[in-house]
């Protein structure tokens, strides 16, 4: 790990944390999106004090973090990418929070995996606020039914909602909708905001922002 990389990443992290603090009190948690990042940058981010990381794929997350967990007991790993039902057990074993629950079948396989491993992992429900056919996430009108299945049938600890707004629309209305839905259903967690709009998300009440490029630099 070069000193230049360490200093650059530490500086970016400090600047983003300052922006988040200026945008909201309390500021949302900074989730460093570490997918496809080389070991050098992961080590630099850990050295800067970052402990909350988001990963998109179970297999890549295992490669990044399985051997590091012992050295960083305060590490928090969050799954922020789509999850296939056949990977539910691996996800429950590795992650501390799963943010991408979006269908009843997945709720059931996650519950079964948690029972088998005797590990209770909190979840967020991903909402497709833009109702985009190509994007994962439950439609806003179907959230209530999924929430009932997850909470009542499956006994999952649903802590919040997550969204990824359409790239060609202002993010604010989508963040406002997600906050409204969370409030209606008594959920306090709001995972919203990425590299281009994390400060906006903070102003709409985000509790977790998922930042990759703005933190690590272009891939």
GROMACS .gro file of N, CA and C in nm, residues 91-214:
model
  372
   91UNK      N    1  -2.498  -1.593   0.216
   91UNK     CA    2  -2.517  -1.452   0.253
   91UNK      C    3  -2.539  -1.437   0.403
   92UNK      N    4  -2.620  -1.525   0.459
   92UNK     CA    5  -2.647  -1.519   0.604
   92UNK      C    6  -2.520  -1.546   0.684
   93UNK      N    7  -2.436  -1.636   0.632
   93UNK     CA    8  -2.312  -1.670   0.704
   93UNK      C    9  -2.214  -1.553   0.705
   94UNK      N   10  -2.213  -1.474   0.597
   94UNK     CA   11  -2.110  -1.371   0.581
   94UNK      C   12  -2.152  -1.232   0.622
   95UNK      N   13  -2.274  -1.190   0.584
   95UNK     CA   14  -2.312  -1.050   0.600
   95UNK      C   15  -2.377  -1.022   0.735
   96UNK      N   16  -2.365  -0.896   0.777
   96UNK     CA   17  -2.425  -0.849   0.902
   96UNK      C   18  -2.562  -0.787   0.877
   97UNK      N   19  -2.584  -0.738   0.756
   97UNK     CA   20  -2.713  -0.683   0.714
   97UNK      C   21  -2.732  -0.718   0.567
   98UNK      N   22  -2.854  -0.757   0.531
   98UNK     CA   23  -2.888  -0.784   0.390
   98UNK      C   24  -2.990  -0.678   0.349
   99UNK      N   25  -2.951  -0.592   0.252
   99UNK     CA   26  -3.033  -0.477   0.217
   99UNK      C   27  -3.124  -0.499   0.098
  100UNK      N   28  -3.121  -0.618   0.038
  100UNK     CA   29  -3.185  -0.634  -0.092
  100UNK      C   30  -3.295  -0.741  -0.094
  101UNK      N   31  -3.367  -0.756   0.016
  101UNK     CA   32  -3.484  -0.843   0.015
  101UNK      C   33  -3.590  -0.779  -0.075
  102UNK      N   34  -3.640  -0.855  -0.176
  102UNK     CA   35  -3.736  -0.794  -0.269
  102UNK      C   36  -3.849  -0.888  -0.312
  103UNK      N   37  -3.855  -1.008  -0.253
  103UNK     CA   38  -3.961  -1.101  -0.292
  103UNK      C   39  -3.983  -1.203  -0.182
  104UNK      N   40  -4.103  -1.260  -0.181
  104UNK     CA   41  -4.142  -1.352  -0.073
  104UNK      C   42  -4.059  -1.480  -0.073
  105UNK      N   43  -4.027  -1.531  -0.191
  105UNK     CA   44  -3.946  -1.654  -0.199
  105UNK      C   45  -3.811  -1.634  -0.130
  106UNK      N   46  -3.751  -1.516  -0.150
  106UNK     CA   47  -3.622  -1.487  -0.087
  106UNK      C   48  -3.639  -1.473   0.064
  107UNK      N   49  -3.747  -1.413   0.109
  107UNK     CA   50  -3.772  -1.401   0.253
  107UNK      C   51  -3.774  -1.540   0.318
  108UNK      N   52  -3.837  -1.633   0.248
  108UNK     CA   53  -3.849  -1.770   0.304
  108UNK      C   54  -3.714  -1.842   0.306
  109UNK      N   55  -3.635  -1.827   0.199
  109UNK     CA   56  -3.505  -1.896   0.198
  109UNK      C   57  -3.408  -1.832   0.298
  110UNK      N   58  -3.419  -1.700   0.317
  110UNK     CA   59  -3.335  -1.635   0.419
  110UNK      C   60  -3.373  -1.683   0.559
  111UNK      N   61  -3.502  -1.693   0.586
  111UNK     CA   62  -3.548  -1.740   0.718
  111UNK      C   63  -3.499  -1.882   0.744
  112UNK      N   64  -3.507  -1.966   0.642
  112UNK     CA   65  -3.462  -2.105   0.655
  112UNK      C   66  -3.311  -2.109   0.681
  113UNK      N   67  -3.235  -2.025   0.610
  113UNK     CA   68  -3.089  -2.021   0.629
  113UNK      C   69  -3.054  -1.971   0.769
  114UNK      N   70  -3.126  -1.872   0.817
  114UNK     CA   71  -3.099  -1.820   0.952
  114UNK      C   72  -3.128  -1.925   1.058
  115UNK      N   73  -3.235  -2.002   1.039
  115UNK     CA   74  -3.267  -2.109   1.134
  115UNK      C   75  -3.158  -2.217   1.132
  116UNK      N   76  -3.114  -2.252   1.013
  116UNK     CA   77  -3.012  -2.357   1.000
  116UNK      C   78  -2.880  -2.315   1.063
  117UNK      N   79  -2.840  -2.190   1.040
  117UNK     CA   80  -2.711  -2.142   1.090
  117UNK      C   81  -2.721  -2.082   1.230
  118UNK      N   82  -2.843  -2.070   1.280
  118UNK     CA   83  -2.868  -2.006   1.410
  118UNK      C   84  -2.804  -1.867   1.416
  119UNK      N   85  -2.828  -1.790   1.309
  119UNK     CA   86  -2.773  -1.655   1.299
  119UNK      C   87  -2.883  -1.563   1.248
  120UNK      N   88  -2.918  -1.464   1.327
  120UNK     CA   89  -3.025  -1.371   1.288
  120UNK      C   90  -2.963  -1.248   1.225
  121UNK      N   91  -2.989  -1.226   1.100
  121UNK     CA   92  -2.931  -1.113   1.025
  121UNK      C   93  -3.043  -1.014   0.991
  122UNK      N   94  -3.030  -0.888   1.033
  122UNK     CA   95  -3.131  -0.788   0.998
  122UNK      C   96  -3.138  -0.769   0.847
  123UNK      N   97  -3.256  -0.730   0.798
  123UNK     CA   98  -3.272  -0.707   0.655
  123UNK      C   99  -3.337  -0.572   0.628
  124UNK      N  100  -3.309  -0.520   0.510
  124UNK     CA  101  -3.381  -0.405   0.454
  124UNK      C  102  -3.456  -0.459   0.332
  125UNK      N  103  -3.568  -0.398   0.300
  125UNK     CA  104  -3.641  -0.433   0.178
  125UNK      C  105  -3.606  -0.332   0.070
  126UNK      N  106  -3.566  -0.383  -0.047
  126UNK     CA  107  -3.536  -0.295  -0.160
  126UNK      C  108  -3.666  -0.261  -0.233
  127UNK      N  109  -3.690  -0.131  -0.248
  127UNK     CA  110  -3.811  -0.084  -0.315
  127UNK      C  111  -3.774  -0.024  -0.450
  128UNK      N  112  -3.843  -0.066  -0.554
  128UNK     CA  113  -3.820  -0.014  -0.689
  128UNK      C  114  -3.906   0.112  -0.705
  129UNK      N  115  -3.856   0.222  -0.651
  129UNK     CA  116  -3.936   0.345  -0.645
  129UNK      C  117  -3.969   0.400  -0.783
  130UNK      N  118  -3.884   0.373  -0.882
  130UNK     CA  119  -3.908   0.420  -1.018
  130UNK      C  120  -3.989   0.322  -1.102
  131UNK      N  121  -4.026   0.207  -1.040
  131UNK     CA  122  -4.103   0.103  -1.109
  131UNK      C  123  -4.041   0.068  -1.244
  132UNK      N  124  -3.908   0.052  -1.242
  132UNK     CA  125  -3.834   0.018  -1.365
  132UNK      C  126  -3.835  -0.134  -1.384
  133UNK      N  127  -3.879  -0.180  -1.501
  133UNK     CA  128  -3.892  -0.325  -1.522
  133UNK      C  129  -3.761  -0.402  -1.513
  134UNK      N  130  -3.649  -0.336  -1.545
  134UNK     CA  131  -3.520  -0.406  -1.545
  134UNK      C  132  -3.452  -0.406  -1.408
  135UNK      N  133  -3.511  -0.339  -1.312
  135UNK     CA  134  -3.442  -0.321  -1.183
  135UNK      C  135  -3.504  -0.407  -1.074
  136UNK      N  136  -3.420  -0.456  -0.985
  136UNK     CA  137  -3.467  -0.534  -0.870
  136UNK      C  138  -3.543  -0.443  -0.774
  137UNK      N  139  -3.614  -0.504  -0.684
  137UNK     CA  140  -3.688  -0.427  -0.584
  137UNK      C  141  -3.837  -0.451  -0.595
  138UNK      N  142  -3.906  -0.449  -0.482
  138UNK     CA  143  -4.051  -0.466  -0.479
  138UNK      C  144  -4.116  -0.334  -0.521
  139UNK      N  145  -4.227  -0.341  -0.593
  139UNK     CA  146  -4.298  -0.218  -0.630
  139UNK      C  147  -4.361  -0.156  -0.506
  140UNK      N  148  -4.370  -0.024  -0.501
  140UNK     CA  149  -4.425   0.042  -0.382
  140UNK      C  150  -4.561  -0.014  -0.339
  141UNK      N  151  -4.648  -0.045  -0.435
  141UNK     CA  152  -4.782  -0.097  -0.402
  141UNK      C  153  -4.777  -0.238  -0.344
  142UNK      N  154  -4.667  -0.309  -0.366
  142UNK     CA  155  -4.656  -0.447  -0.317
  142UNK      C  156  -4.574  -0.459  -0.188
  143UNK      N  157  -4.528  -0.344  -0.139
  143UNK     CA  158  -4.442  -0.346  -0.020
  143UNK      C  159  -4.513  -0.404   0.102
  144UNK      N  160  -4.636  -0.364   0.122
  144UNK     CA  161  -4.708  -0.407   0.243
  144UNK      C  162  -4.718  -0.558   0.252
  145UNK      N  163  -4.748  -0.623   0.139
  145UNK     CA  164  -4.761  -0.769   0.139
  145UNK      C  165  -4.627  -0.837   0.167
  146UNK      N  166  -4.520  -0.786   0.107
  146UNK     CA  167  -4.388  -0.844   0.131
  146UNK      C  168  -4.346  -0.824   0.276
  147UNK      N  169  -4.374  -0.707   0.328
  147UNK     CA  170  -4.339  -0.678   0.467
  147UNK      C  171  -4.411  -0.772   0.563
  148UNK      N  172  -4.538  -0.797   0.535
  148UNK     CA  173  -4.616  -0.889   0.620
  148UNK      C  174  -4.558  -1.030   0.615
  149UNK      N  175  -4.522  -1.073   0.493
  149UNK     CA  176  -4.462  -1.207   0.478
  149UNK      C  177  -4.330  -1.215   0.554
  150UNK      N  178  -4.245  -1.114   0.537
  150UNK     CA  179  -4.112  -1.115   0.600
  150UNK      C  180  -4.123  -1.112   0.752
  151UNK      N  181  -4.210  -1.026   0.803
  151UNK     CA  182  -4.221  -1.011   0.949
  151UNK      C  183  -4.299  -1.124   1.014
  152UNK      N  184  -4.418  -1.149   0.961
  152UNK     CA  185  -4.511  -1.239   1.031
  152UNK      C  186  -4.489  -1.385   0.997
  153UNK      N  187  -4.480  -1.415   0.867
  153UNK     CA  188  -4.461  -1.556   0.828
  153UNK      C  189  -4.319  -1.603   0.854
  154UNK      N  190  -4.220  -1.516   0.818
  154UNK     CA  191  -4.080  -1.560   0.822
  154UNK      C  192  -4.006  -1.518   0.948
  155UNK      N  193  -4.061  -1.426   1.024
  155UNK     CA  194  -3.996  -1.382   1.148
  155UNK      C  195  -3.866  -1.306   1.127
  156UNK      N  196  -3.854  -1.238   1.012
  156UNK     CA  197  -3.732  -1.162   0.985
  156UNK      C  198  -3.733  -1.028   1.057
  157UNK      N  199  -3.615  -0.981   1.090
  157UNK     CA  200  -3.598  -0.850   1.154
  157UNK      C  201  -3.581  -0.746   1.044
  158UNK      N  202  -3.694  -0.692   0.997
  158UNK     CA  203  -3.689  -0.591   0.891
  158UNK      C  204  -3.665  -0.454   0.955
  159UNK      N  205  -3.550  -0.395   0.925
  159UNK     CA  206  -3.511  -0.271   0.992
  159UNK      C  207  -3.528  -0.146   0.906
  160UNK      N  208  -3.543  -0.165   0.773
  160UNK     CA  209  -3.552  -0.045   0.691
  160UNK      C  210  -3.580  -0.076   0.546
  161UNK      N  211  -3.570   0.030   0.463
  161UNK     CA  212  -3.593   0.019   0.320
  161UNK      C  213  -3.472   0.072   0.244
  162UNK      N  214  -3.454   0.024   0.123
  162UNK     CA  215  -3.342   0.065   0.037
  162UNK      C  216  -3.396   0.096  -0.102
  163UNK      N  217  -3.336   0.194  -0.169
  163UNK     CA  218  -3.375   0.218  -0.309
  163UNK      C  219  -3.256   0.266  -0.391
  164UNK      N  220  -3.270   0.249  -0.522
  164UNK     CA  221  -3.175   0.300  -0.621
  164UNK      C  222  -3.259   0.378  -0.723
  165UNK      N  223  -3.263   0.511  -0.715
  165UNK     CA  224  -3.348   0.588  -0.807
  165UNK      C  225  -3.305   0.571  -0.953
  166UNK      N  226  -3.397   0.595  -1.047
  166UNK     CA  227  -3.360   0.592  -1.189
  166UNK      C  228  -3.249   0.693  -1.218
  167UNK      N  229  -3.157   0.655  -1.304
  167UNK     CA  230  -3.042   0.743  -1.330
  167UNK      C  231  -3.080   0.871  -1.403
  168UNK      N  232  -3.192   0.867  -1.474
  168UNK     CA  233  -3.229   0.984  -1.555
  168UNK      C  234  -3.336   1.072  -1.491
  169UNK      N  235  -3.356   1.054  -1.361
  169UNK     CA  236  -3.455   1.136  -1.290
  169UNK      C  237  -3.390   1.198  -1.166
  170UNK      N  238  -3.442   1.313  -1.119
  170UNK     CA  239  -3.391   1.368  -0.992
  170UNK      C  240  -3.415   1.267  -0.879
  171UNK      N  241  -3.316   1.253  -0.793
  171UNK     CA  242  -3.326   1.152  -0.687
  171UNK      C  243  -3.420   1.193  -0.575
  172UNK      N  244  -3.433   1.323  -0.550
  172UNK     CA  245  -3.509   1.372  -0.435
  172UNK      C  246  -3.648   1.313  -0.420
  173UNK      N  247  -3.732   1.314  -0.523
  173UNK     CA  248  -3.866   1.257  -0.509
  173UNK      C  249  -3.866   1.109  -0.471
  174UNK      N  250  -3.767   1.036  -0.518
  174UNK     CA  251  -3.756   0.893  -0.484
  174UNK      C  252  -3.717   0.876  -0.337
  175UNK      N  253  -3.627   0.961  -0.290
  175UNK     CA  254  -3.589   0.956  -0.149
  175UNK      C  255  -3.708   0.993  -0.060
  176UNK      N  256  -3.784   1.093  -0.104
  176UNK     CA  257  -3.901   1.135  -0.027
  176UNK      C  258  -4.004   1.023  -0.020
  177UNK      N  259  -4.024   0.952  -0.132
  177UNK     CA  260  -4.118   0.840  -0.134
  177UNK      C  261  -4.072   0.729  -0.040
  178UNK      N  262  -3.943   0.696  -0.045
  178UNK     CA  263  -3.892   0.589   0.041
  178UNK      C  264  -3.909   0.625   0.189
  179UNK      N  265  -3.880   0.750   0.222
  179UNK     CA  266  -3.895   0.796   0.361
  179UNK      C  267  -4.041   0.787   0.405
  180UNK      N  268  -4.131   0.822   0.316
  180UNK     CA  269  -4.275   0.817   0.346
  180UNK      C  270  -4.320   0.673   0.370
  181UNK      N  271  -4.275   0.583   0.284
  181UNK     CA  272  -4.310   0.441   0.299
  181UNK      C  273  -4.256   0.384   0.430
  182UNK      N  274  -4.131   0.420   0.462
  182UNK     CA  275  -4.070   0.371   0.587
  182UNK      C  276  -4.150   0.419   0.708
  183UNK      N  277  -4.186   0.545   0.707
  183UNK     CA  278  -4.261   0.602   0.820
  183UNK      C  279  -4.396   0.533   0.834
  184UNK      N  280  -4.461   0.509   0.721
  184UNK     CA  281  -4.594   0.445   0.723
  184UNK      C  282  -4.588   0.307   0.788
  185UNK      N  283  -4.477   0.236   0.769
  185UNK     CA  284  -4.467   0.099   0.818
  185UNK      C  285  -4.379   0.087   0.944
  186UNK      N  286  -4.347   0.200   1.005
  186UNK     CA  287  -4.273   0.196   1.131
  186UNK      C  288  -4.130   0.149   1.119
  187UNK      N  289  -4.066   0.180   1.006
  187UNK     CA  290  -3.927   0.140   0.985
  187UNK      C  291  -3.836   0.261   0.997
  188UNK      N  292  -3.723   0.245   1.064
  188UNK     CA  293  -3.634   0.359   1.089
  188UNK      C  294  -3.514   0.364   0.995
  189UNK      N  295  -3.480   0.253   0.931
  189UNK     CA  296  -3.362   0.249   0.844
  189UNK      C  297  -3.395   0.295   0.703
  190UNK      N  298  -3.310   0.379   0.646
  190UNK     CA  299  -3.327   0.426   0.509
  190UNK      C  300  -3.191   0.421   0.438
  191UNK      N  301  -3.172   0.320   0.356
  191UNK     CA  302  -3.047   0.309   0.280
  191UNK      C  303  -3.070   0.372   0.143
  192UNK      N  304  -3.026   0.496   0.130
  192UNK     CA  305  -3.046   0.568   0.003
  192UNK      C  306  -2.939   0.674  -0.010
  193UNK      N  307  -2.898   0.693  -0.136
  193UNK     CA  308  -2.790   0.787  -0.164
  193UNK      C  309  -2.664   0.713  -0.205
  194UNK      N  310  -2.607   0.755  -0.321
  194UNK     CA  311  -2.484   0.696  -0.370
  194UNK      C  312  -2.386   0.808  -0.404
  195UNK      N  313  -2.285   0.779  -0.483
  195UNK     CA  314  -2.177   0.877  -0.506
  195UNK      C  315  -2.226   1.012  -0.556
  196UNK      N  316  -2.328   1.012  -0.643
  196UNK     CA  317  -2.372   1.138  -0.704
  196UNK      C  318  -2.474   1.215  -0.622
  197UNK      N  319  -2.531   1.152  -0.520
  197UNK     CA  320  -2.643   1.218  -0.450
  197UNK      C  321  -2.649   1.189  -0.299
  198UNK      N  322  -2.535   1.155  -0.240
  198UNK     CA  323  -2.539   1.118  -0.098
  198UNK      C  324  -2.579   1.235  -0.007
  199UNK      N  325  -2.538   1.357  -0.041
  199UNK     CA  326  -2.574   1.472   0.042
  199UNK      C  327  -2.724   1.500   0.032
  200UNK      N  328  -2.780   1.485  -0.088
  200UNK     CA  329  -2.925   1.500  -0.106
  200UNK      C  330  -2.998   1.396  -0.022
  201UNK      N  331  -2.951   1.272  -0.028
  201UNK     CA  332  -3.014   1.164   0.048
  201UNK      C  333  -3.010   1.194   0.198
  202UNK      N  334  -2.898   1.246   0.244
  202UNK     CA  335  -2.885   1.279   0.386
  202UNK      C  336  -2.991   1.382   0.426
  203UNK      N  337  -3.016   1.479   0.339
  203UNK     CA  338  -3.114   1.583   0.370
  203UNK      C  339  -3.256   1.528   0.373
  204UNK      N  340  -3.278   1.412   0.310
  204UNK     CA  341  -3.410   1.349   0.311
  204UNK      C  342  -3.423   1.242   0.421
  205UNK      N  343  -3.322   1.233   0.507
  205UNK     CA  344  -3.333   1.142   0.621
  205UNK      C  345  -3.266   1.008   0.606
  206UNK      N  346  -3.179   0.995   0.508
  206UNK     CA  347  -3.108   0.868   0.491
  206UNK      C  348  -3.031   0.831   0.617
  207UNK      N  349  -3.031   0.702   0.650
  207UNK     CA  350  -2.951   0.655   0.764
  207UNK      C  351  -2.821   0.588   0.717
  208UNK      N  352  -2.819   0.545   0.589
  208UNK     CA  353  -2.701   0.478   0.532
  208UNK      C  354  -2.684   0.522   0.387
  209UNK      N  355  -2.567   0.575   0.352
  209UNK     CA  356  -2.538   0.609   0.212
  209UNK      C  357  -2.432   0.513   0.160
  210UNK      N  358  -2.451   0.468   0.037
  210UNK     CA  359  -2.365   0.366  -0.023
  210UNK      C  360  -2.275   0.434  -0.126
  211UNK      N  361  -2.150   0.455  -0.091
  211UNK     CA  362  -2.062   0.538  -0.174
  211UNK      C  363  -1.942   0.456  -0.222
  212UNK      N  364  -1.926   0.451  -0.355
  212UNK     CA  365  -1.814   0.378  -0.414
  212UNK      C  366  -1.717   0.471  -0.484
  213UNK      N  367  -1.754   0.518  -0.603
  213UNK     CA  368  -1.664   0.596  -0.687
  213UNK      C  369  -1.614   0.724  -0.618
  214UNK      N  370  -1.702   0.795  -0.551
  214UNK     CA  371  -1.662   0.920  -0.485
  214UNK      C  372  -1.562   0.896  -0.373
   0.00000   0.00000   0.00000
